[in-house]
C-alpha positions as CSV (number, residue, x, y, z in Angstrom):
1,X,135.7,223.8,197.2
2,X,133.7,224.2,194.0
3,X,134.0,221.8,191.2
4,X,137.7,221.2,190.6
5,X,139.1,222.6,187.3
6,X,140.7,219.4,186.2
7,X,140.7,220.2,182.4
8,X,142.2,223.6,183.2
9,X,144.9,222.0,185.1
10,X,145.6,219.5,182.4
11,X,145.8,222.3,179.8
12,X,148.2,224.4,182.0
13,X,150.5,221.4,182.7
14,X,150.6,220.5,179.0
15,X,151.6,224.2,178.2
16,X,154.2,224.2,181.0
17,X,155.8,220.7,180.5
18,X,155.0,219.9,176.8
19,X,156.2,216.4,176.0
20,X,157.4,216.0,179.6
21,X,153.8,215.5,180.6
22,X,152.7,211.9,180.4
23,X,149.1,211.9,181.5
24,X,146.6,213.5,184.0
25,X,143.7,211.7,185.6
26,X,141.1,212.8,188.3
27,X,139.8,210.1,190.6
28,X,137.4,209.1,193.2
29,X,138.7,206.4,195.4
30,X,135.4,205.6,197.1
31,X,133.8,204.2,193.9
32,X,137.1,203.7,191.9
33,X,136.1,206.0,189.1
34,X,138.4,208.1,187.2
35,X,138.5,210.5,184.2
36,X,141.6,210.7,182.0
37,X,142.0,214.4,181.4
38,X,145.1,214.1,179.2
39,X,147.3,211.4,177.7
40,X,150.4,212.3,175.6
41,X,149.8,211.3,172.1
42,X,152.6,208.6,171.8
43,X,151.3,207.0,175.1
44,X,147.8,206.5,173.7
45,X,149.0,203.4,171.8
46,X,151.5,202.4,174.5
47,X,148.9,202.6,177.3
48,X,145.9,200.6,176.0
49,X,142.7,201.3,177.9
50,X,143.2,198.2,180.1
51,X,146.8,199.1,181.0
52,X,145.9,202.6,182.0
53,X,142.8,201.3,183.9
54,X,144.9,198.9,185.8
55,X,147.5,201.6,186.7
56,X,144.9,204.0,187.9
57,X,142.9,201.5,189.9
58,X,146.0,200.2,191.6
59,X,147.2,203.7,192.4
60,X,143.8,204.5,193.9
61,X,143.9,201.4,196.1
62,X,147.5,201.7,197.2
63,X,148.0,205.5,197.3
64,X,144.6,206.7,198.5
65,X,144.6,209.3,201.1
66,X,143.2,207.3,204.0
67,X,145.9,204.7,203.4
68,X,148.7,207.2,203.2
69,X,147.4,208.9,206.4
70,X,147.1,205.6,208.1
71,X,150.8,204.8,207.3
72,X,152.0,208.2,208.3
73,X,149.5,208.8,211.0
74,X,152.0,210.8,213.0
75,X,152.4,213.5,210.3
76,X,148.9,214.9,210.0
77,X,146.6,215.1,206.9
78,X,148.1,214.1,203.6
79,X,148.0,216.7,200.8
80,X,150.0,214.9,198.2
81,X,152.2,212.0,197.5
82,X,155.2,212.2,195.2
83,X,156.7,208.9,193.7
84,X,159.7,209.1,191.4
85,X,160.3,206.0,189.2
86,X,163.2,205.4,186.8
87,X,161.0,206.5,183.8
88,X,158.5,208.9,185.4
89,X,157.3,210.9,188.4
90,X,153.8,210.6,189.8
91,X,152.2,213.3,191.8
92,X,149.0,212.5,193.7
93,X,147.1,215.5,194.8
94,X,144.5,214.9,197.4
95,X,141.5,217.3,197.2
96,X,139.3,215.6,199.7
97,X,139.1,212.3,201.6
98,X,138.3,210.5,198.4
99,X,138.9,212.8,195.4
100,X,142.1,213.9,193.8
101,X,144.2,214.0,190.6
102,X,147.3,212.1,189.4
103,X,149.9,213.9,187.3
104,X,152.5,211.8,185.6
105,X,155.6,213.5,184.3
106,X,158.7,212.3,182.7
107,X,161.4,211.6,185.3
108,X,163.6,214.4,184.0
109,X,160.8,217.0,184.2
110,X,161.9,219.7,186.6
111,X,159.6,221.4,189.1
112,X,159.9,223.1,192.4
113,X,158.0,221.2,195.3
114,X,156.0,222.3,197.2
115,X,155.5,225.4,195.0
116,X,154.3,223.1,192.2
117,X,151.8,221.4,194.5
118,X,150.4,224.8,195.5
119,X,150.1,226.1,191.9
120,X,148.3,222.9,190.8
121,X,145.8,223.2,193.8
122,X,145.2,226.9,192.9
123,X,144.4,226.0,189.3
124,X,142.1,223.4,190.4
125,X,140.3,225.9,192.6
126,X,140.0,228.3,189.8
127,X,142.5,230.8,191.3
């Protein structure tokens, strides 16, 4: 895959979900680096840099692809992980062994899974 179109994905998600989109961050779980691609305006003050840093680093550690595949070894390669919380839904898209993107939506945001996953991956690939 050529360089993922993370910013295009963030822009498309913002256009589709509006204020239902909380934040989008790309990550590399090998070296625990990430780039925040979008944060909703009201969350910029709620999620100080340290809080967002902690959340993303923990998600990379706990929800990394190798760990998910180790837990669910009998199901094959992991493509994504969907976690629904009381106040938000997190979608982890795995693009390779170590790279991916986390999309955080409001809990009441509606989407059709797995179609939504396929659309996101298509956008990331520039399709």
